[in-house]
């Protein structure tokens, strides 16, 4: 049996704003709204389905495994956007990236406070 993640719902105050933010940073296309969702399709066929919710939004963590070239673009778009970025998941090392497992990694927050991470090597790799 082959089990794969197909999609995950990302709670947002404004699904369109949040989907467009992550699409712009990652350099991927945002799909048209489908039902209550604004999907962002990733290259491994997983979609991030952004959905509006009311009230408090608990912070979730989303990590994206990217190539070195993709990281360069993502990191540049983070810097160009003026968003704060960090080297660590606790957001205690601002303005830095990490070099864990011989790769590069960066953490940043989306408009709803979700912790986003781009890495070039899987942990333990």
Coordinates of C-alpha atoms in Angstrom, one line a residue:
X1 CA 0.0 0.0 0.0
X2 CA 1.2 3.5 -0.9
X3 CA 0.1 6.3 1.4
X4 CA 0.6 9.9 0.3
X5 CA -0.5 13.2 1.7
X6 CA -3.0 14.7 -0.7
X7 CA -3.9 18.0 0.9
X8 CA -4.1 19.9 4.1
X9 CA -6.4 22.7 5.2
X10 CA -4.6 25.9 6.2
X11 CA -6.9 28.2 8.3
X12 CA -6.7 31.8 7.5
X13 CA -8.4 35.2 8.2
X14 CA -8.4 35.9 4.5
X15 CA -7.8 32.8 2.4
X16 CA -7.0 34.7 -0.8
X17 CA -4.4 37.0 0.9
X18 CA -2.7 34.1 2.7
X19 CA -2.7 31.8 -0.4
X20 CA -1.3 34.6 -2.6
X21 CA 1.4 35.3 0.1
X22 CA 2.7 31.8 0.1
X23 CA 2.4 31.4 -3.6
X24 CA 4.4 34.5 -4.2
X25 CA 7.1 33.5 -1.7
X26 CA 7.4 29.9 -2.9
X27 CA 7.1 31.0 -6.6
X28 CA 4.1 28.7 -7.3
X29 CA 0.8 29.3 -8.8
X30 CA -2.4 29.9 -6.8
X31 CA -5.3 28.0 -8.2
X32 CA -8.8 29.5 -8.6
X33 CA -11.1 29.2 -5.6
X34 CA -12.8 25.7 -5.3
X35 CA -15.7 25.6 -2.9
X36 CA -14.6 27.2 0.4
X37 CA -10.8 26.8 -0.5
X38 CA -8.1 28.7 -2.3
X39 CA -5.7 25.9 -3.3
X40 CA -1.9 26.2 -3.7
X41 CA -0.6 23.2 -5.6
X42 CA 2.9 22.0 -4.8
X43 CA 5.1 20.1 -7.2
X44 CA 4.6 16.8 -5.3
X45 CA 0.8 16.9 -5.9
X46 CA 0.0 18.1 -2.4
X47 CA -2.3 21.1 -2.1
X48 CA -2.4 23.7 0.7
X49 CA -6.2 24.5 0.8
X50 CA -6.6 27.9 2.4
X51 CA -9.9 28.4 4.1
X52 CA -11.4 31.4 6.0
X53 CA -12.2 30.9 9.6
X54 CA -13.3 33.2 12.4
X55 CA -11.7 33.5 15.8
X56 CA -8.3 32.5 16.9
X57 CA -6.1 30.7 14.5
X58 CA -3.7 28.3 16.2
X59 CA -0.2 28.5 14.6
X60 CA 0.7 25.5 12.5
X61 CA 4.1 24.6 10.9
X62 CA 4.6 23.9 7.2
X63 CA 8.1 22.8 5.9
X64 CA 8.9 22.9 2.2
X65 CA 11.8 20.8 0.8
X66 CA 13.3 22.8 -2.0
X67 CA 16.3 22.8 -4.3
X68 CA 19.3 25.1 -3.7
X69 CA 18.1 27.2 -6.7
X70 CA 14.6 27.4 -5.4
X71 CA 15.9 28.4 -2.0
X72 CA 17.8 31.3 -3.5
X73 CA 14.6 32.6 -5.1
X74 CA 12.5 32.0 -2.0
X75 CA 15.0 33.7 0.3
X76 CA 15.3 36.7 -2.1
X77 CA 11.5 37.0 -2.2
X78 CA 11.3 36.9 1.6
X79 CA 14.0 39.6 1.9
X80 CA 12.3 41.7 -0.9
X81 CA 9.0 41.5 0.9
X82 CA 10.4 42.9 4.1
X83 CA 9.2 39.9 6.1
X84 CA 11.3 38.9 9.1
X85 CA 13.1 35.6 8.8
X86 CA 14.9 33.4 11.2
X87 CA 17.3 30.5 11.4
X88 CA 15.4 28.6 14.0
X89 CA 11.9 27.3 14.8
X90 CA 11.7 29.3 18.0
X91 CA 12.2 32.5 16.1
X92 CA 15.1 33.5 18.3
X93 CA 17.7 34.0 15.6
X94 CA 16.4 36.9 13.4
X95 CA 18.1 37.8 10.2
X96 CA 19.9 34.5 9.8
X97 CA 19.4 31.2 8.0
X98 CA 20.6 27.8 9.2
X99 CA 22.9 25.3 7.6
X100 CA 21.5 22.1 9.2
X101 CA 22.5 18.8 7.7
X102 CA 24.8 20.5 5.2
X103 CA 21.9 22.5 3.6
X104 CA 20.2 25.8 4.1
X105 CA 17.0 26.6 6.0
X106 CA 14.9 29.6 6.8
X107 CA 11.8 30.2 8.9
X108 CA 9.2 33.0 8.4
X109 CA 5.6 33.6 9.3
X110 CA 2.6 33.9 7.0
X111 CA -0.1 36.6 7.4
X112 CA -1.9 34.4 10.0
X113 CA 1.1 33.6 12.1
X114 CA 1.7 30.1 10.7
X115 CA 5.4 29.0 10.9
X116 CA 6.7 28.4 7.4
X117 CA 10.1 26.8 6.6
X118 CA 12.1 26.3 3.5
X119 CA 14.9 23.7 3.6
X120 CA 17.3 22.3 1.1
X121 CA 18.0 19.0 2.9
X122 CA 15.6 16.9 4.9
X123 CA 16.4 16.7 8.6
X124 CA 18.6 13.8 9.4
X125 CA 19.8 13.8 5.8

